[in-house]
Coordinates of C-alpha atoms in Angstrom, one line a residue:
M1 CA 77.2 136.6 116.9
T2 CA 78.3 134.9 113.6
D3 CA 75.5 133.3 111.7
P4 CA 76.6 129.7 110.9
E5 CA 74.7 129.9 107.6
R6 CA 77.0 132.8 106.5
L7 CA 80.2 131.3 107.8
S8 CA 82.9 130.4 105.3
V9 CA 85.2 127.5 106.6
T10 CA 88.4 126.1 105.3
I11 CA 89.7 122.8 106.5
V12 CA 93.4 122.0 106.0
D13 CA 94.4 118.3 106.4
G14 CA 98.1 118.1 107.4
Y15 CA 97.7 114.3 107.8
V16 CA 97.8 112.1 110.9
D17 CA 99.7 108.9 111.9
E18 CA 98.7 107.5 115.2
P19 CA 99.1 104.0 116.7
A20 CA 95.5 103.2 115.7
H21 CA 94.7 105.8 113.0
F22 CA 96.2 106.7 109.6
G23 CA 95.5 109.5 107.3
V24 CA 98.4 110.1 104.8
P25 CA 97.2 109.8 101.2
P26 CA 95.9 107.7 99.6
Y27 CA 94.3 107.4 103.1
V28 CA 91.8 109.9 104.3
S29 CA 91.4 109.9 108.1
T30 CA 88.3 110.3 110.1
Y31 CA 89.2 113.9 111.2
P32 CA 88.2 115.9 108.2
R33 CA 85.1 113.9 107.7
Y34 CA 83.9 114.2 111.3
T35 CA 84.9 117.9 111.3
A36 CA 82.8 118.6 108.2
G37 CA 79.9 116.7 109.7
A38 CA 80.1 118.7 112.9
L39 CA 80.1 121.9 110.9
V40 CA 77.0 120.9 109.0
D41 CA 75.3 119.8 112.3
A42 CA 76.1 123.2 113.7
G43 CA 74.3 124.9 110.8
V44 CA 77.1 125.6 108.3
P45 CA 76.0 124.8 104.7
R46 CA 78.0 122.2 102.8
E47 CA 78.8 124.6 100.0
R48 CA 80.5 127.0 102.4
I49 CA 83.0 124.3 103.6
T50 CA 86.3 124.0 101.6
Y51 CA 88.8 121.2 102.2
H52 CA 92.4 121.1 101.2
T53 CA 95.3 118.7 101.9
I54 CA 98.7 120.2 102.8
D55 CA 100.0 118.8 99.5
G56 CA 97.2 120.5 97.6
L57 CA 98.4 123.8 99.1
R58 CA 102.0 123.1 98.2
D59 CA 101.1 122.1 94.6
E60 CA 98.7 125.0 94.0
P61 CA 99.7 128.2 95.9
D62 CA 96.5 129.9 94.8
R63 CA 94.6 127.7 97.2
W64 CA 96.2 129.6 100.1
R65 CA 93.5 132.3 99.3
D66 CA 91.0 130.0 101.0
V67 CA 93.1 130.0 104.1
D68 CA 93.4 133.7 104.1
E69 CA 89.8 134.6 103.4
A70 CA 88.0 132.0 105.6
D71 CA 86.0 133.1 108.6
L72 CA 87.2 129.9 110.3
M73 CA 90.3 128.0 109.4
I74 CA 90.7 124.6 110.9
Y75 CA 94.0 122.7 110.8
L76 CA 93.9 118.9 111.4
G77 CA 97.2 116.9 111.8
G78 CA 99.7 115.3 114.1
M79 CA 102.2 112.4 113.9
T80 CA 102.5 110.3 117.1
V81 CA 104.4 107.4 115.4
P82 CA 107.2 108.0 112.8
G83 CA 106.9 106.7 109.3
K84 CA 108.0 107.1 105.7
Y85 CA 105.3 108.0 103.2
V86 CA 104.9 107.7 99.4
G87 CA 101.5 109.2 98.8
G88 CA 101.9 112.4 100.7
T89 CA 104.2 114.4 103.0
P90 CA 102.8 115.4 106.4
A91 CA 102.9 119.0 107.4
E92 CA 106.0 120.2 109.2
P93 CA 105.7 122.6 112.2
D94 CA 106.8 125.6 110.2
E95 CA 104.1 125.0 107.6
V96 CA 101.5 124.8 110.3
R97 CA 102.6 128.1 111.7
K98 CA 102.4 129.6 108.3
L99 CA 98.7 128.5 108.2
A100 CA 98.1 130.4 111.4
W101 CA 99.8 133.5 110.2
T102 CA 98.0 133.4 106.8
A103 CA 94.5 133.0 108.3
N104 CA 92.7 136.4 108.8
G105 CA 89.7 134.7 110.4
T106 CA 89.6 132.6 113.5
S107 CA 92.1 129.7 113.5
L108 CA 91.6 126.4 115.3
M109 CA 94.1 123.5 115.5
G110 CA 93.2 119.9 116.4
G111 CA 93.9 116.2 116.1
P112 CA 96.8 114.3 117.6
V113 CA 98.9 117.4 117.2
K114 CA 97.5 118.2 120.7
F115 CA 99.8 115.5 122.2
G116 CA 102.9 117.3 121.1
V117 CA 105.1 118.7 118.3
G118 CA 108.7 117.9 117.5
D119 CA 111.2 119.6 115.4
E120 CA 110.4 117.1 112.6
N121 CA 108.2 114.1 111.9
A122 CA 110.8 111.4 112.8
G123 CA 111.6 108.7 115.3
A124 CA 114.1 109.2 118.2
T125 CA 112.6 112.6 118.9
E126 CA 111.0 114.3 121.9
T127 CA 108.0 116.6 121.7
E128 CA 106.2 119.3 123.5
R129 CA 102.8 120.8 123.4
Q130 CA 102.6 124.0 121.4
D131 CA 99.9 126.2 120.0
L132 CA 101.9 127.1 116.8
D133 CA 100.3 130.6 116.9
F134 CA 96.7 129.4 116.5
D135 CA 93.8 131.2 118.2
F136 CA 92.5 127.9 119.6
V137 CA 93.9 124.5 120.2
A138 CA 91.4 121.6 120.7
K139 CA 92.7 119.7 123.7
G140 CA 89.7 117.4 123.5
D141 CA 88.1 116.2 120.3
V142 CA 88.6 118.6 117.5
E143 CA 85.2 117.8 115.9
A144 CA 83.4 118.6 119.2
A145 CA 85.4 121.8 119.5
V146 CA 84.4 122.8 116.0
H147 CA 80.8 122.2 116.6
D148 CA 80.8 124.1 119.9
L149 CA 82.9 126.9 118.5
V150 CA 80.4 127.5 115.7
E151 CA 77.4 127.4 118.0
S152 CA 79.1 130.0 120.3
G153 CA 79.5 132.4 117.4
L154 CA 83.3 131.7 117.3
E155 CA 83.7 132.9 120.9
G156 CA 85.1 129.7 122.4
F157 CA 84.4 126.2 123.5
N158 CA 84.9 123.8 126.4
N159 CA 87.5 121.1 125.7
R160 CA 85.4 117.9 125.7
M161 CA 85.2 114.5 124.1
R162 CA 82.4 113.7 121.6
D163 CA 79.9 110.9 122.4
V164 CA 79.0 107.9 120.2
D165 CA 75.7 109.5 119.0
E166 CA 77.5 112.6 117.8
V167 CA 80.3 110.9 116.0
S168 CA 77.9 108.5 114.3
R169 CA 75.8 111.5 113.1
W170 CA 78.8 113.5 112.0
A171 CA 80.4 110.6 110.2
R172 CA 77.5 110.3 107.9
E173 CA 76.9 114.1 107.5
G174 CA 80.6 114.7 106.7
A175 CA 81.1 112.0 104.1
F176 CA 80.6 114.5 101.3
I177 CA 84.0 116.2 102.0
V178 CA 85.9 113.3 100.4
E179 CA 84.8 114.6 97.0
Q180 CA 87.2 117.5 97.6
H181 CA 90.2 115.2 98.2
P182 CA 92.8 115.3 95.4
N183 CA 92.8 111.5 95.2
H184 CA 89.0 111.2 94.9
P185 CA 87.5 108.9 93.6
D186 CA 89.8 106.3 92.3
Y187 CA 92.8 106.4 94.5
L188 CA 91.3 107.1 98.0
I189 CA 90.9 104.7 100.9
A190 CA 88.7 105.8 103.9
E191 CA 89.9 105.0 107.4
L192 CA 87.0 103.8 109.5
E193 CA 86.7 104.0 113.2
T194 CA 85.1 101.1 115.2
S195 CA 86.5 102.2 118.5
R196 CA 89.3 104.2 120.2
G197 CA 91.1 103.9 123.4
C198 CA 92.9 100.8 124.8
A199 CA 92.5 98.5 127.7
Y200 CA 96.3 98.2 128.0
R201 CA 98.9 100.8 129.0
C202 CA 102.1 100.4 127.1
S203 CA 104.7 103.0 128.1
F204 CA 105.2 104.7 124.8
C205 CA 101.7 104.7 123.3
T206 CA 99.2 107.6 123.0
E207 CA 96.2 105.5 122.3
P208 CA 95.4 104.9 126.1
L209 CA 95.2 108.7 126.4
Y210 CA 91.8 108.4 124.7
G211 CA 90.7 106.2 127.7
N212 CA 89.2 102.7 127.8
P213 CA 87.8 101.3 124.5
E214 CA 84.5 102.7 123.5
F215 CA 82.8 101.0 120.5
R216 CA 80.6 102.3 117.8
P217 CA 77.6 100.1 117.1
A218 CA 77.9 98.1 113.9
P219 CA 74.9 99.9 112.2
T220 CA 76.6 103.3 112.7
V221 CA 79.8 102.1 111.0
V222 CA 77.8 100.4 108.2
G223 CA 75.8 103.6 107.8
E224 CA 79.0 105.6 107.4
V225 CA 80.2 103.2 104.7
D226 CA 76.9 103.6 102.9
A227 CA 77.3 107.3 102.9
L228 CA 80.9 107.2 101.7
S229 CA 79.9 104.8 99.0
D230 CA 77.2 107.3 97.8
H231 CA 80.1 109.8 97.4
G232 CA 82.2 107.5 95.3
V233 CA 84.5 105.7 97.8
R234 CA 85.2 102.1 97.0
H235 CA 88.1 101.4 99.3
F236 CA 87.8 101.0 103.1
R237 CA 90.0 100.1 106.1
L238 CA 88.9 99.3 109.6
G239 CA 92.0 100.9 111.0
R240 CA 90.8 103.1 113.8
Q241 CA 90.9 100.7 116.7
A242 CA 93.5 99.2 119.0
D243 CA 92.2 95.6 118.4
I244 CA 89.7 94.6 115.8
L245 CA 89.1 91.3 117.5
A246 CA 87.8 93.1 120.7
Y247 CA 85.2 94.9 118.7
G248 CA 81.8 95.0 120.3
G249 CA 82.9 93.2 123.4
D250 CA 84.2 94.2 126.9
G251 CA 87.3 95.8 125.5
E252 CA 89.4 92.7 125.7
A253 CA 87.5 89.5 124.8
P254 CA 86.5 88.8 121.2
N255 CA 82.9 89.1 120.1
P256 CA 82.5 87.1 116.8
D257 CA 78.8 88.0 116.5
A258 CA 79.6 91.7 116.5
L259 CA 82.3 91.2 113.9
R260 CA 79.9 89.2 111.7
Q261 CA 77.3 92.0 111.9
L262 CA 80.0 94.6 111.1
Y263 CA 81.6 92.8 108.1
S264 CA 78.4 91.4 106.6
G265 CA 76.7 94.8 107.0
I266 CA 79.6 96.6 105.1
R267 CA 79.4 94.0 102.3
E268 CA 75.6 94.5 102.1
V269 CA 75.7 98.3 101.7
A270 CA 78.8 98.3 99.5
P271 CA 78.6 95.2 97.4
D272 CA 80.9 96.8 94.8
L273 CA 83.7 97.7 97.2
E274 CA 87.2 97.0 95.9
T275 CA 89.1 97.0 99.2
L276 CA 88.1 96.0 102.7
H277 CA 91.1 95.7 105.0
L278 CA 92.0 96.3 108.7
D279 CA 94.9 97.3 110.7
N280 CA 95.4 96.5 114.4
M281 CA 94.9 93.1 116.1
N282 CA 96.2 92.5 119.6
P283 CA 98.1 89.1 119.8
I284 CA 97.3 88.8 123.5
T285 CA 93.6 88.6 122.6
I286 CA 94.3 85.6 120.4
V287 CA 96.3 83.8 123.0
E288 CA 93.8 84.5 125.9
W289 CA 90.7 83.5 123.9
P290 CA 92.0 81.3 121.1
E291 CA 88.7 79.7 120.0
K292 CA 86.7 82.9 119.8
S293 CA 89.7 84.6 118.1
R294 CA 89.8 81.8 115.5
E295 CA 86.1 82.3 114.8
G296 CA 86.6 86.1 114.5
I297 CA 89.6 85.7 112.2
R298 CA 87.6 83.3 109.9
I299 CA 84.8 85.9 109.7
I300 CA 87.2 88.6 108.7
A301 CA 88.9 86.4 106.0
E302 CA 85.5 85.4 104.6
H303 CA 84.5 89.1 104.0
N304 CA 87.8 91.0 103.4
T305 CA 89.8 91.4 100.2
P306 CA 93.2 89.6 99.6
G307 CA 96.4 91.1 100.9
D308 CA 95.0 92.2 104.3
T309 CA 97.3 92.7 107.2
A310 CA 96.7 92.5 111.0
A311 CA 99.4 94.6 112.7
F312 CA 100.7 92.9 115.8
G313 CA 102.2 95.2 118.5
L314 CA 104.9 92.9 119.8
E315 CA 107.2 95.9 120.1
S316 CA 110.0 93.8 121.6
A317 CA 110.9 90.2 122.1
D318 CA 113.1 91.0 125.0
P319 CA 111.4 90.1 128.4
V320 CA 113.4 92.9 130.2
V321 CA 112.0 95.5 127.8
Q322 CA 108.5 94.0 128.0
E323 CA 108.4 94.3 131.8
E324 CA 109.8 97.8 132.0
N325 CA 107.3 99.1 129.4
N326 CA 104.1 97.3 130.4
L327 CA 104.1 95.4 127.0
N328 CA 101.2 93.0 127.1
V329 CA 102.5 90.1 125.0
T330 CA 105.6 87.9 125.2
A331 CA 107.5 86.6 122.2
E332 CA 106.2 83.1 122.8
E333 CA 102.6 84.4 122.9
C334 CA 103.1 86.5 119.8
F335 CA 104.4 83.5 118.0
E336 CA 101.3 81.5 118.9
A337 CA 99.1 84.4 117.6
V338 CA 101.1 84.4 114.3
K339 CA 100.5 80.7 113.9
I340 CA 96.8 81.0 114.5
V341 CA 96.3 83.8 112.0
N342 CA 98.3 81.9 109.4
E343 CA 96.2 78.8 110.0
E344 CA 92.8 80.5 109.8
A345 CA 93.4 83.2 107.2
G346 CA 96.7 82.5 105.4
W347 CA 94.8 80.8 102.5
R348 CA 94.6 82.4 99.1
P349 CA 91.6 83.0 96.8
G350 CA 90.9 79.8 94.9
E351 CA 91.5 77.6 98.0
D352 CA 89.3 76.4 100.7
P353 CA 89.2 78.6 103.8
G354 CA 91.3 77.0 106.5
D355 CA 93.9 75.6 104.1
G356 CA 96.5 78.2 105.3
P357 CA 99.2 78.9 105.4
T358 CA 99.9 78.1 101.7
F359 CA 102.9 78.9 99.7
G360 CA 105.1 77.3 97.1
D361 CA 104.6 76.1 93.5
D362 CA 101.1 74.7 94.1
A363 CA 99.6 77.7 95.8
P364 CA 97.3 80.0 93.8
R365 CA 99.0 83.1 92.5
R366 CA 97.1 85.6 94.7
L367 CA 98.1 87.2 98.0
P368 CA 96.8 85.5 101.1
K369 CA 93.6 86.8 102.6
L370 CA 95.0 87.9 106.0
L371 CA 98.5 87.8 107.5
P372 CA 100.0 89.2 110.6
G373 CA 102.5 92.1 110.5
I374 CA 105.0 92.6 113.3
N375 CA 105.6 96.0 114.9
L376 CA 109.0 96.4 116.6
L377 CA 109.9 99.6 118.5
H378 CA 113.3 100.6 119.7
G379 CA 114.5 103.1 122.2
L380 CA 112.2 101.7 124.9
K381 CA 113.2 101.6 128.6
G382 CA 115.5 98.7 129.4
E383 CA 116.7 98.2 125.8
R384 CA 120.1 96.6 125.5
E385 CA 122.3 95.0 122.8
E386 CA 120.7 91.6 123.5
T387 CA 117.3 93.1 122.6
Y388 CA 118.2 93.3 119.0
E389 CA 119.3 89.6 118.9
R390 CA 116.1 88.5 120.6
N391 CA 114.1 90.3 118.0
M392 CA 116.1 88.7 115.2
D393 CA 115.6 85.2 116.8
F394 CA 111.9 85.7 116.9
L395 CA 111.6 86.7 113.3
Q396 CA 113.9 83.9 112.2
R397 CA 111.8 81.3 114.1
V398 CA 108.6 82.5 112.4
Y399 CA 110.3 81.9 109.0
D400 CA 111.9 78.7 109.9
E401 CA 108.7 77.1 111.2
G402 CA 106.9 77.8 107.9
Y403 CA 104.7 80.8 108.7
M404 CA 104.2 84.1 106.9
L405 CA 104.4 87.7 107.9
R406 CA 103.2 90.4 105.5
R407 CA 105.7 92.9 106.8
V408 CA 108.0 93.9 109.7
N409 CA 107.7 97.5 110.8
I410 CA 110.8 98.7 112.6
R411 CA 110.9 102.2 114.1
Q412 CA 112.3 104.3 117.0
V413 CA 110.2 105.7 119.8
M414 CA 108.8 109.2 119.9
S415 CA 108.3 110.6 123.4
F416 CA 105.0 112.3 124.3
D417 CA 103.9 114.0 127.6
G418 CA 101.3 111.9 129.4
T419 CA 103.0 108.6 128.5
D420 CA 105.5 106.7 130.7
M421 CA 108.2 107.2 128.1
S422 CA 108.2 111.0 128.7
D423 CA 110.6 110.5 131.6
T424 CA 113.1 108.6 129.5
G425 CA 112.5 110.6 126.3
A426 CA 114.6 109.7 123.2
E427 CA 117.9 109.2 125.0
I428 CA 118.1 105.4 124.5
A429 CA 117.0 105.7 120.9
K430 CA 119.7 108.2 120.2
E431 CA 122.4 106.2 122.0
H432 CA 121.5 103.1 119.9
K433 CA 121.2 104.8 116.5
K434 CA 124.2 103.0 115.0
L435 CA 123.2 99.7 116.4
F436 CA 119.6 100.3 115.2
K437 CA 120.8 101.0 111.7
S438 CA 122.8 97.8 111.2
Y439 CA 120.1 95.7 112.8
K440 CA 117.5 97.1 110.5
S441 CA 119.6 96.2 107.5
R442 CA 119.9 92.6 108.8
V443 CA 116.2 92.3 109.2
R444 CA 115.7 93.5 105.6
E445 CA 118.2 91.1 104.1
E446 CA 117.8 88.0 106.3
I447 CA 114.0 88.2 107.0
D448 CA 112.1 90.6 104.7
N449 CA 113.5 89.4 101.4
P450 CA 112.9 85.6 101.8
M451 CA 109.6 86.2 103.6
L452 CA 108.4 88.4 100.7
E453 CA 109.3 85.6 98.2
R454 CA 107.2 83.2 100.3
V455 CA 104.2 85.6 100.5
A456 CA 104.3 86.7 96.9
P457 CA 106.3 84.2 94.8
P458 CA 107.0 84.8 91.1
G459 CA 103.8 84.8 89.1
T460 CA 101.7 86.3 91.9
V461 CA 99.1 88.6 90.4
L462 CA 98.5 92.0 92.0
P463 CA 95.3 93.5 90.5
D464 CA 94.7 97.2 90.2
V465 CA 98.2 98.6 90.9
H466 CA 98.0 102.4 90.8
L467 CA 101.0 103.9 89.0
E468 CA 102.4 106.8 91.2
Y469 CA 105.8 107.9 90.2
H470 CA 108.9 107.4 87.9
Q471 CA 112.4 106.7 89.2
D472 CA 115.5 105.3 87.5
G473 CA 113.7 104.3 84.3
K474 CA 111.0 102.5 86.2
T475 CA 107.4 103.2 87.1
F476 CA 106.4 102.6 90.7
G477 CA 102.9 101.9 92.1
R478 CA 100.9 100.3 94.8
Q479 CA 97.5 98.6 95.3
L480 CA 95.2 100.3 97.7
G481 CA 95.1 98.6 101.1
T482 CA 96.9 98.0 104.4
Y483 CA 100.7 98.2 103.9
P484 CA 100.5 97.6 100.1
L485 CA 103.5 96.3 98.3
L486 CA 105.5 98.8 96.4
V487 CA 105.8 97.5 92.8
G488 CA 108.5 98.6 90.4
I489 CA 107.7 98.1 86.7
P490 CA 110.3 98.4 83.9
G491 CA 109.9 101.5 81.7
E492 CA 108.1 104.8 82.3
R493 CA 104.4 104.4 82.0
E494 CA 101.6 106.9 82.1
L495 CA 101.0 107.9 85.8
G496 CA 97.5 107.8 87.3
R497 CA 96.6 104.6 85.5
T498 CA 95.7 101.3 87.1
I499 CA 97.1 98.0 85.7
D500 CA 97.3 94.3 86.8
V501 CA 100.9 93.2 87.6
A502 CA 102.6 89.8 87.9
V503 CA 105.5 89.6 90.4
V504 CA 108.9 88.6 88.9
D505 CA 111.4 89.6 91.5
H506 CA 111.8 90.7 95.2
G507 CA 113.6 93.4 97.1
Y508 CA 113.5 93.9 100.8
R509 CA 110.2 95.8 101.0
S510 CA 109.2 95.9 97.4
V511 CA 108.8 93.7 94.3
T512 CA 109.5 94.0 90.6
G513 CA 106.5 93.2 88.3
V514 CA 105.5 93.2 84.7
P515 CA 102.0 94.0 83.3
Y516 CA 99.8 90.9 83.5
P517 CA 99.3 89.2 81.2
L518 CA 102.4 90.3 79.4
D519 CA 101.7 90.6 75.6
I520 CA 104.8 89.1 73.9
N521 CA 103.9 90.9 70.7
A522 CA 104.3 94.3 72.4
A523 CA 106.6 93.6 75.4
S524 CA 109.8 95.6 75.7
M525 CA 113.2 93.9 76.2
D526 CA 113.3 95.2 79.8
E527 CA 109.9 93.6 80.5
L528 CA 110.9 90.3 78.9
T529 CA 114.2 90.0 80.7
A530 CA 112.5 90.8 84.0
I531 CA 110.8 87.4 83.9
P532 CA 112.8 84.8 85.8
G533 CA 114.9 82.6 83.5
V534 CA 114.5 84.9 80.4
G535 CA 117.9 86.4 79.6
D536 CA 119.0 88.8 76.9
R537 CA 119.4 86.1 74.2
T538 CA 116.0 84.6 74.8
A539 CA 114.3 88.0 74.9
G540 CA 116.1 89.0 71.7
D541 CA 114.9 85.9 70.0
I542 CA 111.3 86.6 71.1
V543 CA 111.5 90.1 69.6
V544 CA 113.0 89.0 66.3
N545 CA 110.5 86.2 65.8
R546 CA 107.4 88.4 66.5
P547 CA 104.5 88.4 65.8
Y548 CA 103.0 85.4 67.5
D549 CA 99.4 84.6 66.6
L550 CA 97.1 82.7 68.9
E551 CA 93.4 82.0 68.2
D552 CA 91.1 84.1 70.4
G553 CA 89.4 82.1 73.1
D554 CA 92.1 79.4 73.2
A555 CA 91.9 78.0 76.7
D556 CA 95.6 77.2 76.7
A557 CA 96.5 80.6 75.2
D558 CA 99.1 81.5 77.8
A559 CA 100.9 78.1 77.7
D560 CA 100.8 78.2 73.9
A561 CA 102.3 81.7 74.0
A562 CA 105.1 80.5 76.1
S563 CA 105.7 77.5 73.8
A564 CA 105.7 79.9 70.8
L565 CA 108.8 81.5 72.2
G566 CA 110.8 78.5 71.1
I567 CA 111.8 77.6 74.7
D568 CA 110.4 75.3 77.3
T569 CA 107.4 76.7 79.2
E570 CA 109.5 76.1 82.3
T571 CA 112.7 78.1 82.3
E572 CA 116.0 77.2 83.7
A573 CA 115.0 79.1 86.8
G574 CA 112.1 76.7 87.2
V575 CA 109.4 79.3 86.5
D576 CA 106.4 78.5 84.3
L577 CA 106.2 81.2 81.7
S578 CA 102.5 80.6 81.2
R579 CA 102.0 82.5 84.5
F580 CA 103.2 85.7 82.8
V581 CA 102.7 85.8 79.0
T582 CA 100.0 85.9 76.4
A583 CA 100.0 86.9 72.7
R584 CA 97.5 89.4 71.3
A585 CA 97.1 89.6 67.6
G586 CA 98.0 93.1 66.3
E587 CA 97.1 94.7 63.0
W588 CA 100.4 93.4 61.6
A589 CA 99.8 89.8 62.6
D590 CA 97.8 87.8 60.1

């Protein structure tokens, strides 16, 4: 019998991406936190629990010693939706096998990996259940398996699901593990679970495999935020649920009172939080219960931080595909939901709530509080060439009628046992690969680019952009939050820092920005010419005529700085330079 107090445990986070759960850095999923809490609850001391991400093992090979020497090695991972990632690279199957081979103690694998493993983490793939050479695979909840395995002296466990009382206790007790995450404390966002399971049964989705929705009471989620705050976390996302509007209700209808208790409670225990975002919102809920949904959306927009995104699972605007895959919302219904979210939450800080959607020259230069994001999935049963045109028509209508989408997520299906798509597999997705590629380019050019200009026009300020990597003479970074904009900044700046940025140009899925406010006494030529309407000649004149001296505390300092350039404050491109520049006196400026 292994004494839990003498047990050494290593947790390896291979990252997760599920329809209603995300854990690729800078996100940390619930799995390692709950698992750590279950270990503590079973009697393992905190100081005997070690946590590594798969990237941490790649970057520092010496850390593999913890995998080798642990009495119990736990791997957490699994991708049930395909994606592209900037902050980390999910573990591939061969790496997971290496973990099992390296571990000399007992090895346990869990998380969404239980649903199946493909040859790679990509769309248009089929999967199968594998043990990847681990001693144990948790076919129920991995945190419950860990708890029971430790209590059994590492002899075994029954595959079971944890209950609400257990997860609420383990969530608080496991919060400490975030301090071992490589991104802690400044560049880490904690995924929070309000519920799991789904009332609907779309053909491709693994979320219904968790059963009908089961909600955590608001005080338990608030208590988890309180504990995470005590361990330095300032960024949170309510992402672990199929539909945030259904929180605290019967699984389908909105419950605004429960949302108010949840959001206001989080704000009370974490008054200094820097990010409060969400992920999934079911458009059919908005259409079926419009007034309650409007109230719930207003509550969210009152308490969240700007730039929030509600992912809408339209999946397809083609009625044939909708019917054959049990999709629960039509294109017309989804359009109505887009309209309602824009009206109730498409306003920007500095405006009155309910003014949305706002964009154009008179709109404040901050991101809207909450916008919908559209998920489109290809390779589903019944897909045809017309499907792609119907999707394009839907997106174009949203734009033409003056509404905003934060992003359009286009992907190809992954097939998992236990879902209706397992019979079809990835055959349709593979057959339509060429069509999918050209259609995706059309969406990026015809929809994403003009929509991004509407959501974040030139001069929009993005606070606290974390600088992540260099490429092609630029520095790239993102804010923390749901689907944050990728920002390219001229020049190679020190990585790991956080700066405020003003948007100056737009790509398909990213923007170009300059530091805000841009000091014309120190700005580079590349930074100056990035501003709309400032060409090489004007930028050269600015540099030659430096320094510019403005009195401290001048309320019109930015406008004066623009005038000091010797050009109109409004450029030929129609952009007001006072949105970008200031002038700070240096030692060489009298």
